[in-house]
XYZ file of C-alpha atoms in Angstrom:
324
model
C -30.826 11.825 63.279
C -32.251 14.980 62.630
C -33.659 15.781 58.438
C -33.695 18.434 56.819
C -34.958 19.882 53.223
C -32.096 20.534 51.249
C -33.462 23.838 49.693
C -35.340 23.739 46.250
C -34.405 20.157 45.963
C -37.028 19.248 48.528
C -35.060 16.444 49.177
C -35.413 15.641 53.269
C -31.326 14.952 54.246
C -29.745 13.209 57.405
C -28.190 17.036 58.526
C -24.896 15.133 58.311
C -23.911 13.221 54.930
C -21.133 10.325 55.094
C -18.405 12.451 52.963
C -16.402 9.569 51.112
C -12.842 11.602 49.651
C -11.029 10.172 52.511
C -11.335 6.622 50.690
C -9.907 8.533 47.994
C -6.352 7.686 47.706
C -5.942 11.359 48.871
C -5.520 10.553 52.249
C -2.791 7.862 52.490
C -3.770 4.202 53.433
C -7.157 2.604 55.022
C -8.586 -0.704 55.018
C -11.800 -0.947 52.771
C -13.748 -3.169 55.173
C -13.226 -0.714 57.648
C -14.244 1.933 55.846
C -17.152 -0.042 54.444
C -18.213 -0.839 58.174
C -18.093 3.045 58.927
C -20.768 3.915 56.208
C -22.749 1.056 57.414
C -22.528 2.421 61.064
C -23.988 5.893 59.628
C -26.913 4.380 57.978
C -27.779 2.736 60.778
C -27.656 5.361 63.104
C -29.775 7.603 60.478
C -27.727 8.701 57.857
C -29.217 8.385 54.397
C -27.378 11.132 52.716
C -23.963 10.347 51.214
C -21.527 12.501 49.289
C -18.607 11.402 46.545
C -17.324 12.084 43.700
C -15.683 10.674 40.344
C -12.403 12.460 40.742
C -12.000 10.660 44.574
C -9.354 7.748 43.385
C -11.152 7.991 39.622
C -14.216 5.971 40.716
C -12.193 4.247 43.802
C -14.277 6.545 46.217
C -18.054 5.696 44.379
C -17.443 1.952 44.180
C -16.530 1.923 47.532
C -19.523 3.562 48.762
C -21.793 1.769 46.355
C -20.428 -1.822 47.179
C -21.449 -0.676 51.346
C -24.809 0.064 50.080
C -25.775 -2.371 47.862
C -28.528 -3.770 49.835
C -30.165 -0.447 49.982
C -29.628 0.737 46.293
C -30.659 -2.374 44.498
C -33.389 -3.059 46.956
C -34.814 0.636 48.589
C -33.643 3.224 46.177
C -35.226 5.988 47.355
C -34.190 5.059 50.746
C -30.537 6.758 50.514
C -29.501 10.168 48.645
C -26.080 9.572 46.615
C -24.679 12.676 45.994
C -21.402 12.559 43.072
C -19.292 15.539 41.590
C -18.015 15.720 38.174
C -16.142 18.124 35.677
C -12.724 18.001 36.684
C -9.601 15.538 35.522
C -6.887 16.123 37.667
C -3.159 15.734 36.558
C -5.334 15.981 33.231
C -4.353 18.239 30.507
C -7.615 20.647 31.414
C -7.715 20.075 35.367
C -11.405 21.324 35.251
C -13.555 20.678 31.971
C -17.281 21.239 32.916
C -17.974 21.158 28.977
C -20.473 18.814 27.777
C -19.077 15.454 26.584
C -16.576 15.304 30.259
C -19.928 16.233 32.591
C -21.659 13.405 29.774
C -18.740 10.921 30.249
C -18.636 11.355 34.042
C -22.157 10.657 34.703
C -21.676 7.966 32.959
C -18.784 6.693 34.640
C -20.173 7.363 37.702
C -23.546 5.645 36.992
C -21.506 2.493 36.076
C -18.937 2.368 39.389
C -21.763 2.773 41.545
C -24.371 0.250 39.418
C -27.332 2.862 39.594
C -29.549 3.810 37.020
C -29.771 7.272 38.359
C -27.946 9.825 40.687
C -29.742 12.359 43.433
C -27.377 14.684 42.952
C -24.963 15.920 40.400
C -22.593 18.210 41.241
C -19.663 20.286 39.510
C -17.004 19.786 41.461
C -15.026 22.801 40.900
C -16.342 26.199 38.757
C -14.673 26.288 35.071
C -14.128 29.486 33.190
C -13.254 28.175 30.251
C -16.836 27.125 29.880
C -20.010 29.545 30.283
C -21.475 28.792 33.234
C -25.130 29.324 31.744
C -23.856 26.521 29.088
C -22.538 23.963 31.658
C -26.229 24.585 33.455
C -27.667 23.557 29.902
C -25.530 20.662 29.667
C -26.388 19.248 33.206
C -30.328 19.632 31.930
C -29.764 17.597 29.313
C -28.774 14.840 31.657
C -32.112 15.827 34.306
C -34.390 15.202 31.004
C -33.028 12.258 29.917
C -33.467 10.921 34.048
C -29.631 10.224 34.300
C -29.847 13.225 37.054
C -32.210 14.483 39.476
C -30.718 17.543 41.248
C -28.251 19.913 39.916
C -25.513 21.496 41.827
C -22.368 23.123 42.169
C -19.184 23.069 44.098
C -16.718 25.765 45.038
C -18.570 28.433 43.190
C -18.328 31.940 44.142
C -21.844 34.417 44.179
C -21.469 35.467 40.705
C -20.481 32.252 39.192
C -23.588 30.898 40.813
C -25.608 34.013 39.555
C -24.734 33.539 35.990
C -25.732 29.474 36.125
C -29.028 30.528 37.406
C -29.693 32.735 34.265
C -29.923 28.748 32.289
C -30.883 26.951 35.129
C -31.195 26.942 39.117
C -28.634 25.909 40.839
C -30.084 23.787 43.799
C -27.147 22.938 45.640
C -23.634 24.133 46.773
C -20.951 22.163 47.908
C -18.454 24.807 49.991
C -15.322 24.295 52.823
C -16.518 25.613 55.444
C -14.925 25.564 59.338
C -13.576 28.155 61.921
C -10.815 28.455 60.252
C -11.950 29.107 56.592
C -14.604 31.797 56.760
C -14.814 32.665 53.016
C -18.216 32.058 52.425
C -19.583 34.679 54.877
C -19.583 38.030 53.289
C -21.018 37.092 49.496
C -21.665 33.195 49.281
C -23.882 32.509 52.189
C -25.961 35.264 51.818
C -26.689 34.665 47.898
C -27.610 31.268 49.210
C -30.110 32.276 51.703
C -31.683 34.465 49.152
C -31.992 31.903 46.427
C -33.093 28.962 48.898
C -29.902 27.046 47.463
C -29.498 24.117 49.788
C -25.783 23.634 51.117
C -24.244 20.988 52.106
C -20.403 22.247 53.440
C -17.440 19.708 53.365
C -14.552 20.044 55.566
C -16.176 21.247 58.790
C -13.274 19.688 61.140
C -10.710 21.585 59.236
C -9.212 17.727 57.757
C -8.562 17.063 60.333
C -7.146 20.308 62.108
C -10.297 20.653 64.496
C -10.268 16.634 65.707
C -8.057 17.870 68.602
C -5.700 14.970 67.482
C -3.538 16.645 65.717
C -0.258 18.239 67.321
C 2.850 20.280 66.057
C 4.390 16.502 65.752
C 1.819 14.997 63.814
C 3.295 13.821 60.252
C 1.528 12.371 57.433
C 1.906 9.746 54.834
C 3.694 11.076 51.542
C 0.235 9.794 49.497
C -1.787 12.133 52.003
C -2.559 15.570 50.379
C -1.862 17.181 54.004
C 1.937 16.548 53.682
C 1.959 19.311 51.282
C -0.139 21.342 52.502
C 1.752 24.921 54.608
C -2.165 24.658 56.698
C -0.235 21.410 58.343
C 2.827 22.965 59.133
C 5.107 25.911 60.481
C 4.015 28.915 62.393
C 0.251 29.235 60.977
C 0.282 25.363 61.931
C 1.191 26.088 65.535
C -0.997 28.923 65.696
C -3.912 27.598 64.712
C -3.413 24.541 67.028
C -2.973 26.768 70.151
C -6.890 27.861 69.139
C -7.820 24.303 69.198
C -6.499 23.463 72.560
C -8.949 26.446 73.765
C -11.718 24.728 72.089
C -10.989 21.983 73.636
C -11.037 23.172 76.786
C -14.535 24.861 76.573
C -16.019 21.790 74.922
C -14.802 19.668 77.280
C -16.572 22.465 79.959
C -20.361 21.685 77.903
C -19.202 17.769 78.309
C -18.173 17.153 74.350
C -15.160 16.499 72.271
C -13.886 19.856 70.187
C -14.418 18.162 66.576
C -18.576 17.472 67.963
C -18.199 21.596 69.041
C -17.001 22.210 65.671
C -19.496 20.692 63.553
C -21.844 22.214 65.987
C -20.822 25.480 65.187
C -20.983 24.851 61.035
C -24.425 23.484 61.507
C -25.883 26.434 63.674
C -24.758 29.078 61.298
C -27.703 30.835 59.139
C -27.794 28.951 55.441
C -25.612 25.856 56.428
C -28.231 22.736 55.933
C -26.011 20.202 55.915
C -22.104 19.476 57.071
C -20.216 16.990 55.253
C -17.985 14.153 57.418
C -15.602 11.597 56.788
C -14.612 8.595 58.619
C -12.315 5.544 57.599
C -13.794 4.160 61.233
C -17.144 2.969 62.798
C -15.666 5.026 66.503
C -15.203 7.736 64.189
C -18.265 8.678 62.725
C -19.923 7.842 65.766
C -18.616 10.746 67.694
C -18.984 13.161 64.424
C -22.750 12.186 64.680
C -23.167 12.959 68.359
C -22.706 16.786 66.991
C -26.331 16.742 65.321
C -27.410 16.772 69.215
C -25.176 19.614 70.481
C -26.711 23.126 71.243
C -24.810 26.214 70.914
C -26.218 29.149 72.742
C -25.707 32.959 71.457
C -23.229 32.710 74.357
C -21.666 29.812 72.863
C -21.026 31.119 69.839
C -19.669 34.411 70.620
C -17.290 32.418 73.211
C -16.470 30.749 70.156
C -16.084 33.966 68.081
C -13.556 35.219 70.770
C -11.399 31.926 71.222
C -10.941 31.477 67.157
C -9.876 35.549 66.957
C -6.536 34.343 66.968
C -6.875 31.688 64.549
C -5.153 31.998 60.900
C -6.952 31.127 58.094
C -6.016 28.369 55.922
C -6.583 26.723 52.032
C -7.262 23.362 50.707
C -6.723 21.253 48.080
C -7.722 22.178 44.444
C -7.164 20.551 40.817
C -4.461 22.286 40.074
C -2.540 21.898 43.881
C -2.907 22.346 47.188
C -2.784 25.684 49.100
């Protein structure tokens, strides 16, 4: 598995972290053992980067993960890099609350569902403007001096919400979507990210599923699965957007690969993307997701690319307060 340094962190990262929300709840059914099997698979095939967060099933998500890597975090600590998220509460009064005593309360909480006296990573899961950025940076710096934390970062900020944490404290990470067919990040994210050696890790790179190539205009989903209420899963942008896939299929299947390996492929050969973010509920699964690492796109290959997704719409996601 190919590392990387995850920009001011200097933390070296598998280039592909075990994303955990799809043990969540979020995503209708899945057998824990299975799942657990699926993060053990990872590690073993050089993994040692893993993403979750508080708000995935309230601490369902980060006891989950923890219980498949107990060996390793009671016995090699440093040997794996848990990354959580904190700061939001949803179907809570104030969906996101990055003020100090919730960010307090959910390290806390997250420290004790995962049994670890310390996280890599801490990330604010969604940006709050109720709260001054610069103070929610203070807040989190608390928690780094007092060894709760090592790494600060954020998740689904914009430029300028990133630019006004910096003026208290760097932000080190960011935690974006990011696939073909949700671009957002291009024109102002990416580029203050590459000038402020901000590591970023992207979640979402197979679209949830869109860019598997197992979806079709038939597919349903469970009523407890986020996607059945999402319009990116259904009607006319649906069918559009699945007609694109079928032509990425078709010129993966030309370089000898499966379209969702082409499309993580493409998120990790784009300028300021260090890391891409994947969930499995499978040991098969997250196999084939890691095969991308080993995929090379050419110039060729990604204009080809460029030119096939032309046609493609873009799409939302899920937030605290609903889903796009």
């Amino acid at each position: 598995m190919e590392t990387t340094r995850l920009g001011k962190t200097e933390l070296q990262v598998s280039r592909i972290a075990f994303g955990t929300w799809q043990v969540s709840g979020e995503w209708g059914s899945y057998d824990v053992d299975q799942a657990q099997r699926a993060i053990r698979s990872a590690l073993d095939r050089g993994v040692n980067f893993f993403d979750t967060a508080q708000a995935y099933g309230f601490g369902e998500a980060e006891e989950v993960l923890a219980n498949a890597l107990r060996g390793e975090l009671d016995r090699d600590r440093d040997s794996v890099v848990i990354a959580t998220k904190g700061g939001i509460n949803p179907g809570g009064d104030k969906p996101r609350d990055s003020g100090r005593e919730w960010l307090r309360s959910g390290v806390e909480s997250s420290l004790k569902a995962m049994k670890i006296d310390h996280i890599d990573l801490y990330q604010v899961h969604w940006p709050d403007t109720d709260t001054p950025f610069e103070d929610t940076a203070g807040y989190l710096q608390e928690l780094v001096d007092e060894g709760k934390i090592r790494h600060v970062g954020v998740s689904n900020y914009d430029a300028d919400q990133m630019a006004a944490f910096d003026r208290r404290r760097s932000v080190e990470t960011l935690q974006p979507p990011y696939h073909l067919f949700r671009r957002g990040i291009e024109d102002d994210v990416l580029p203050y990210v590459r000038s402020h050696d901000i590591g970023t890790l992207v979640y979402s790179p197979l679209g949830s599923g869109l860019l598997t190539g197992t979806l079709t205009t038939d597919s349903t989903f469970e009523d407890d699965d986020w996607r059945s209420q999402s319009s990116a899963f259904t009607g006319e942008k649906f069918r559009q957007n699945l007609e694109v896939v079928e032509r990425l299929k078709s010129f993966a299947a030309d370089k000898g690969v499966e379209v969702s390996q082409l499309a993580i492929a493409w998120v990790l050969a784009q300028d300021g993307i260090d890391v891409a973010i994947v969930g499995a509920r499978s040991e098969r699964n997250i196999e084939r997701s890691l095969a991308a690492v080993d995929v090379t796109l050419s110039a060729d290959d990604l204009a080809e690319i460029e030119k096939i997704t032309a046609d493609g719409v873009q799409i939302g996601g899920a937030a605290p307060e609903g889903i796009a």
